[in-house]
Backbone as a chain_set.jsonl record, in Angstrom:
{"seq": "XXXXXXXXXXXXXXXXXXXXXXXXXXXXXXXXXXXXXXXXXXXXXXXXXXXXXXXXXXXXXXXXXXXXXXXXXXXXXXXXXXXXXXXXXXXXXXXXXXXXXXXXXX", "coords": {"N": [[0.822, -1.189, 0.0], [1.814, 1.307, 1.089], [4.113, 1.843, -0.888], [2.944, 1.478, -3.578], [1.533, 4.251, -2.973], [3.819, 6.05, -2.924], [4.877, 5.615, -5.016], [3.084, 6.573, -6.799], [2.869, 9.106, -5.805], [5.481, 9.952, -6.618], [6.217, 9.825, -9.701], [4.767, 11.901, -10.113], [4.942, 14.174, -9.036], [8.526, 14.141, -9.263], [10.017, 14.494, -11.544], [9.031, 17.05, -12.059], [10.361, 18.594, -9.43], [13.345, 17.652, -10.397], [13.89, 18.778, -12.207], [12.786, 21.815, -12.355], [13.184, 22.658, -10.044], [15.187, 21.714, -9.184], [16.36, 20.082, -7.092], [16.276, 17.492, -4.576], [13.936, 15.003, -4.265], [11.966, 13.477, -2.02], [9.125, 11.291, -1.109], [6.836, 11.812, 1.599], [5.063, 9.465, 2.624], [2.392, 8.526, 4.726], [0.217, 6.668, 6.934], [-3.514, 6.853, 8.031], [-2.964, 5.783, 10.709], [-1.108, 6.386, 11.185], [1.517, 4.836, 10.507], [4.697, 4.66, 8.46], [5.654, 5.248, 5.223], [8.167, 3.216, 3.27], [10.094, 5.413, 2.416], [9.781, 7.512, 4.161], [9.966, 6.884, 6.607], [12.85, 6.402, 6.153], [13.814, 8.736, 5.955], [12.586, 9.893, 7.995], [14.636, 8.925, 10.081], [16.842, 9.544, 9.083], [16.614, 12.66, 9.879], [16.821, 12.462, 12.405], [19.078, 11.07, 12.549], [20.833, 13.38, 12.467], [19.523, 15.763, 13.71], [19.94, 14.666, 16.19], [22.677, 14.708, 16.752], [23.772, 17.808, 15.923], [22.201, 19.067, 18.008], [23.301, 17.735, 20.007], [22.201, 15.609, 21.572], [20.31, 11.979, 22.631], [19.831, 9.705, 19.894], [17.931, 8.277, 20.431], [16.287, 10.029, 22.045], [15.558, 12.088, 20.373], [14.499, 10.878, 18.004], [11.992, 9.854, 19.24], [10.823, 12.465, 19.542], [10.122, 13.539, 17.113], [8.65, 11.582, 16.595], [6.383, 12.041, 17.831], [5.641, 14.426, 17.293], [5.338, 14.009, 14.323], [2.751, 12.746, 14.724], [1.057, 14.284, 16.662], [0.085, 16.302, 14.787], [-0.752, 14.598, 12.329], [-2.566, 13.688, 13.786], [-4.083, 16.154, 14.207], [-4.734, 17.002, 11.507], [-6.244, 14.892, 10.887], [-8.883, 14.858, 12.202], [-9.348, 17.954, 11.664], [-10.098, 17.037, 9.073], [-12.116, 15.495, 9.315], [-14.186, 16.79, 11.188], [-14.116, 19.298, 10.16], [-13.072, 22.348, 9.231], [-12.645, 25.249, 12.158], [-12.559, 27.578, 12.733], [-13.234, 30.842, 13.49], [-14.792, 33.082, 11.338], [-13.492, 35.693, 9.423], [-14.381, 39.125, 9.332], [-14.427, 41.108, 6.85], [-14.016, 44.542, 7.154], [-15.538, 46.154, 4.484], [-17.521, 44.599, 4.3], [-18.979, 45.295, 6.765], [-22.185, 46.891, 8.466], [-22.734, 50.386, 7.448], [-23.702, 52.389, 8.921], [-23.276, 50.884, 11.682], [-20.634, 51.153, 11.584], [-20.074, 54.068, 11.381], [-21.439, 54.643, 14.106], [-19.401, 53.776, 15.742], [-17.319, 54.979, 15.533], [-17.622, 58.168, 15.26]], "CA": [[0.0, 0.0, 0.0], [3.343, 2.508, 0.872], [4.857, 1.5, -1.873], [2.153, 2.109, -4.56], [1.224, 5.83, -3.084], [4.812, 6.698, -2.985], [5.091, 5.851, -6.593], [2.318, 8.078, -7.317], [3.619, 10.921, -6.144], [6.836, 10.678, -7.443], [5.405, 10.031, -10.971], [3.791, 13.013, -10.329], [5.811, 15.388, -8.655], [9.797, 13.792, -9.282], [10.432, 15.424, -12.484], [9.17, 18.968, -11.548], [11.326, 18.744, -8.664], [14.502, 17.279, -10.45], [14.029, 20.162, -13.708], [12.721, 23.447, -11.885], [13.622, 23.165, -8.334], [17.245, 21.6, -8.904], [16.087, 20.009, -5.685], [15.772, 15.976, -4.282], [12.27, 14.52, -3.926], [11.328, 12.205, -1.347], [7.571, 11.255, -0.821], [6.323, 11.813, 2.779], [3.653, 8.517, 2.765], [2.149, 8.104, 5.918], [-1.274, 6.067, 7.222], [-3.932, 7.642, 9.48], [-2.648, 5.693, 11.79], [0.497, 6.585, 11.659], [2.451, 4.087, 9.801], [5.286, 5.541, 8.084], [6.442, 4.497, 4.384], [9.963, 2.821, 3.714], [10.836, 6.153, 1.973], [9.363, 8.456, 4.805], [11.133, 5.882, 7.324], [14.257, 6.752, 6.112], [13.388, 10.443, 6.286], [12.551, 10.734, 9.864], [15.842, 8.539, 10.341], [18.218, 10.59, 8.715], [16.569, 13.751, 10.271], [16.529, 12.426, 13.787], [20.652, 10.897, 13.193], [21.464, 14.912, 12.27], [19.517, 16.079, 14.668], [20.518, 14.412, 17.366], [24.359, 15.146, 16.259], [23.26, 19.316, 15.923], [21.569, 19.647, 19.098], [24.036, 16.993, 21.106], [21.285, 14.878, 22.462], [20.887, 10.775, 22.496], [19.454, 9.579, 19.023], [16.187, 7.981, 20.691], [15.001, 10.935, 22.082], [15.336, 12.89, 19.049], [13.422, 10.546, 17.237], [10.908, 9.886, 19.659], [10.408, 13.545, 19.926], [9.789, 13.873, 15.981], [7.471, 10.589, 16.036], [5.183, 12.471, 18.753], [5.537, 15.867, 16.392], [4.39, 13.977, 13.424], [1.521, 12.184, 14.918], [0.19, 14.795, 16.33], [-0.074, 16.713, 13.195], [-1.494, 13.803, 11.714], [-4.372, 13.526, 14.832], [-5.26, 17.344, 13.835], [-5.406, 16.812, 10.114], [-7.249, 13.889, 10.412], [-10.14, 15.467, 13.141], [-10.486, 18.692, 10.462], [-10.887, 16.572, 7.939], [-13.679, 14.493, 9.863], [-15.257, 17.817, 12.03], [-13.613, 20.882, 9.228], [-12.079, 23.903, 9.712], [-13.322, 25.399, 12.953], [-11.44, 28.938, 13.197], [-14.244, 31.528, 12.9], [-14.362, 34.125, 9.929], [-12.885, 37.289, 9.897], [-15.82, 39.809, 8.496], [-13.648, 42.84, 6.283], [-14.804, 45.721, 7.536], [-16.128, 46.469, 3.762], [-18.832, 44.19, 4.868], [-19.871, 46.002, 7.33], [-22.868, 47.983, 8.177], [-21.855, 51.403, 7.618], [-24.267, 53.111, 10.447], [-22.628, 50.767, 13.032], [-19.518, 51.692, 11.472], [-20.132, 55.547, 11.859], [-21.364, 54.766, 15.398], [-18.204, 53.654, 16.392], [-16.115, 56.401, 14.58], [-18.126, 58.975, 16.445]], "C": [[0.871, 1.26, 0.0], [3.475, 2.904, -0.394], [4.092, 2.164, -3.615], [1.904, 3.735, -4.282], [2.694, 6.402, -3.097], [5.426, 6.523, -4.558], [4.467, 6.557, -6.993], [2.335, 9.119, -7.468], [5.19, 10.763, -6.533], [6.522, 10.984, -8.991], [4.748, 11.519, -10.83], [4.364, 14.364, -9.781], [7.725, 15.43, -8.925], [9.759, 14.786, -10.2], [10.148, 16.764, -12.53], [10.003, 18.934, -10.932], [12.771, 18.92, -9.321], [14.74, 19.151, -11.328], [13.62, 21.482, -13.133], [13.038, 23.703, -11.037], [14.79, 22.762, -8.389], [17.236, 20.999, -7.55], [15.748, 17.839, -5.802], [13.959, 16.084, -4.123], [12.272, 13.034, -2.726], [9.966, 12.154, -0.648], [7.369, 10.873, 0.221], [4.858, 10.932, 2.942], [3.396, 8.228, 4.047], [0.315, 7.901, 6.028], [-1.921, 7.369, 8.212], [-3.364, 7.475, 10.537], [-1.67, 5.068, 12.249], [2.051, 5.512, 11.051], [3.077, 4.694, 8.878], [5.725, 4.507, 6.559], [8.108, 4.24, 4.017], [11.124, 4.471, 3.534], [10.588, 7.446, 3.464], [10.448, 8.262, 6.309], [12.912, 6.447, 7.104], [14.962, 7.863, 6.361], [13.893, 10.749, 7.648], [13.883, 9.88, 10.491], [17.166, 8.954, 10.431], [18.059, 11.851, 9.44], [16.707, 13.404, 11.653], [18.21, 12.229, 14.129], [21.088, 12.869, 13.129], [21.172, 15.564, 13.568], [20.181, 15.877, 16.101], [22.128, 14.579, 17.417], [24.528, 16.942, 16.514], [23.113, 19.59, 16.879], [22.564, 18.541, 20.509], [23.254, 16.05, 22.363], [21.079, 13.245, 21.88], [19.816, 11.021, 20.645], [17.768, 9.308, 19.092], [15.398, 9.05, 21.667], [14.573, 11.806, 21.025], [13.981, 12.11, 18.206], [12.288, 10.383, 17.621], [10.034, 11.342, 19.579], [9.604, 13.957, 17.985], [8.776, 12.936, 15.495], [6.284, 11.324, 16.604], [5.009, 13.729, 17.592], [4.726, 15.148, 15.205], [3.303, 13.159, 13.401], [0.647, 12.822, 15.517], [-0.399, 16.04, 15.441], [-0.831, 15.699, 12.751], [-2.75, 13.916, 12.531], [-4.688, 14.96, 14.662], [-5.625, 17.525, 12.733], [-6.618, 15.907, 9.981], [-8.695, 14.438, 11.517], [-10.41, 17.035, 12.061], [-10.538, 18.198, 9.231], [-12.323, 16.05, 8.651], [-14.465, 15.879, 10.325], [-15.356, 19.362, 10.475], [-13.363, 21.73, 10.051], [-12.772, 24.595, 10.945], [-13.357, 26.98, 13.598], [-12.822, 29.757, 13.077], [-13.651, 32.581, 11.766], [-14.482, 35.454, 10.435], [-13.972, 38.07, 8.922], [-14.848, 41.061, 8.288], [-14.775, 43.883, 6.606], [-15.73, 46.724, 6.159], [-17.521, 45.995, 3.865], [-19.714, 44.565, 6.316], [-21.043, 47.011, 7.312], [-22.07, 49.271, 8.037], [-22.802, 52.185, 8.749], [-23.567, 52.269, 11.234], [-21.169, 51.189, 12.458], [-19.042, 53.084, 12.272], [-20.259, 55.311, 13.097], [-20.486, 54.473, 16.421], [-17.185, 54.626, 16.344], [-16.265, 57.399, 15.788], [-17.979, 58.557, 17.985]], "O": [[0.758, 2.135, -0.859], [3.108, 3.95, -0.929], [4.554, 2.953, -4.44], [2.046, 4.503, -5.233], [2.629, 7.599, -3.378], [6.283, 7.233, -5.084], [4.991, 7.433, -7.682], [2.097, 9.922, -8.37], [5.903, 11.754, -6.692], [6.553, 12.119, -9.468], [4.233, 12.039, -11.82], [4.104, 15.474, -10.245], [8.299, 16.514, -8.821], [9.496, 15.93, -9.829], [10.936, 17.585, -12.997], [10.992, 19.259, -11.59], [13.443, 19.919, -9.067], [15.409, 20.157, -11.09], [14.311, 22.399, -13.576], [13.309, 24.882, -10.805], [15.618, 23.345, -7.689], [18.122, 21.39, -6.791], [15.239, 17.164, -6.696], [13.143, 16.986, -3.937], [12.595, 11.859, -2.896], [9.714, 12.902, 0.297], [7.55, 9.666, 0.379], [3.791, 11.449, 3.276], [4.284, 7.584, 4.606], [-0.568, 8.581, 5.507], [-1.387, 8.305, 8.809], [-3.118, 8.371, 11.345], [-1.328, 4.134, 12.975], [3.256, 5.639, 11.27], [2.352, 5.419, 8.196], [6.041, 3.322, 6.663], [9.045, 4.933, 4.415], [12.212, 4.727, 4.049], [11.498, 8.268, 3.576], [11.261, 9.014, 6.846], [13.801, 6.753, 7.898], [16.107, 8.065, 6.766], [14.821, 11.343, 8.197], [14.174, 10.3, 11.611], [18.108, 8.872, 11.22], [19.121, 12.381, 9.767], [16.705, 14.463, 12.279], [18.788, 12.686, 15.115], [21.735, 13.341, 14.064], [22.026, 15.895, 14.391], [20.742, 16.674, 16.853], [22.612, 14.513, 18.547], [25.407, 17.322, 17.286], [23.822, 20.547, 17.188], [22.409, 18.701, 21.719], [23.555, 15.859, 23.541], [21.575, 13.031, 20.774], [19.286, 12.07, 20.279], [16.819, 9.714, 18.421], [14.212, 8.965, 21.988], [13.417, 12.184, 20.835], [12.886, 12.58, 17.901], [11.362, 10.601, 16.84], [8.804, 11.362, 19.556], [8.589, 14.645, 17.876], [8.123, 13.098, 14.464], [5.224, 11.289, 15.979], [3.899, 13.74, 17.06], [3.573, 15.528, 15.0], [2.818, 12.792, 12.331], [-0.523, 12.478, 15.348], [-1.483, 16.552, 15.721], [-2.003, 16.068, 12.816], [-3.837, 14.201, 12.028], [-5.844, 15.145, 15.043], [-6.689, 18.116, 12.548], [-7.622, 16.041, 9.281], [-9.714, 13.985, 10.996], [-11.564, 17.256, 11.694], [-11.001, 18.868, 8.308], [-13.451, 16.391, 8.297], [-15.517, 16.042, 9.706], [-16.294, 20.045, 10.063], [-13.423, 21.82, 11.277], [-13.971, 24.496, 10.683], [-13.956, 27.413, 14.582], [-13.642, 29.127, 12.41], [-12.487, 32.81, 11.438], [-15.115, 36.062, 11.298], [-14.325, 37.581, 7.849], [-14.514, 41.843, 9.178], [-15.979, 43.948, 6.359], [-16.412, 47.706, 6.455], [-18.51, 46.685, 3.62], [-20.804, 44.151, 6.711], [-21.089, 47.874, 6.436], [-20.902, 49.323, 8.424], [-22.057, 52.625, 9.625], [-22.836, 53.034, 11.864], [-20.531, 51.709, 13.373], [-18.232, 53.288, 13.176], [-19.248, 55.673, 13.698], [-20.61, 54.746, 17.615], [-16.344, 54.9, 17.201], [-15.574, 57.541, 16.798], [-18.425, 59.289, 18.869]]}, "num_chains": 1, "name": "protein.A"}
């Protein structure tokens, strides 16, 4: 299952990457719940040996600390996908009345 969505997006995003961005690609596949693909795996592997080298701390807290970071990211994507966006809306003051406008001015 990895394996197939991480071919997808490369097929689909690799060659932009390689030709306009001059840049690597590696496809961030991950389950709801939380299963990481081999290529994503290798990801948070390499970023956790650096890290933990950078910041002078053991290797398994680093990584633990970046498994908890990207799961819960994943548990708030996946609750506004299920509930949606929840922020309220900002009303431009063009949409406002303009008498309560004025009555504030004044």
């Amino acid at each position: 299952m990895y394996q197939c969505h991480e071919r997808e997006k490369k097929t689909k995003y690799l060659q932009r990457v390689l030709q306009i961005e001059k840049a690597n690609f590696t496809p961030f596949v991950i389950s709801t719940t939380g299963g990481l693909a081999p290529e994503a795996s290798a990801f948070t592997k390499r970023l956790a040996q650096k890290l933990s080298v950078k910041l002078n701390q053991s290797y398994s807290h680093v990584m633990g600390f970046i498994r908890r970071k990207i799961r819960i990211e994943l548990l708030k994507t996946t609750l506004m996908a299920l509930r949606g966006y929840r922020k309220s809306k900002v009303t431009a003051i063009a949409e406002l009345d303009l008498n309560l406008l004025q009555f504030y001015v004044n």
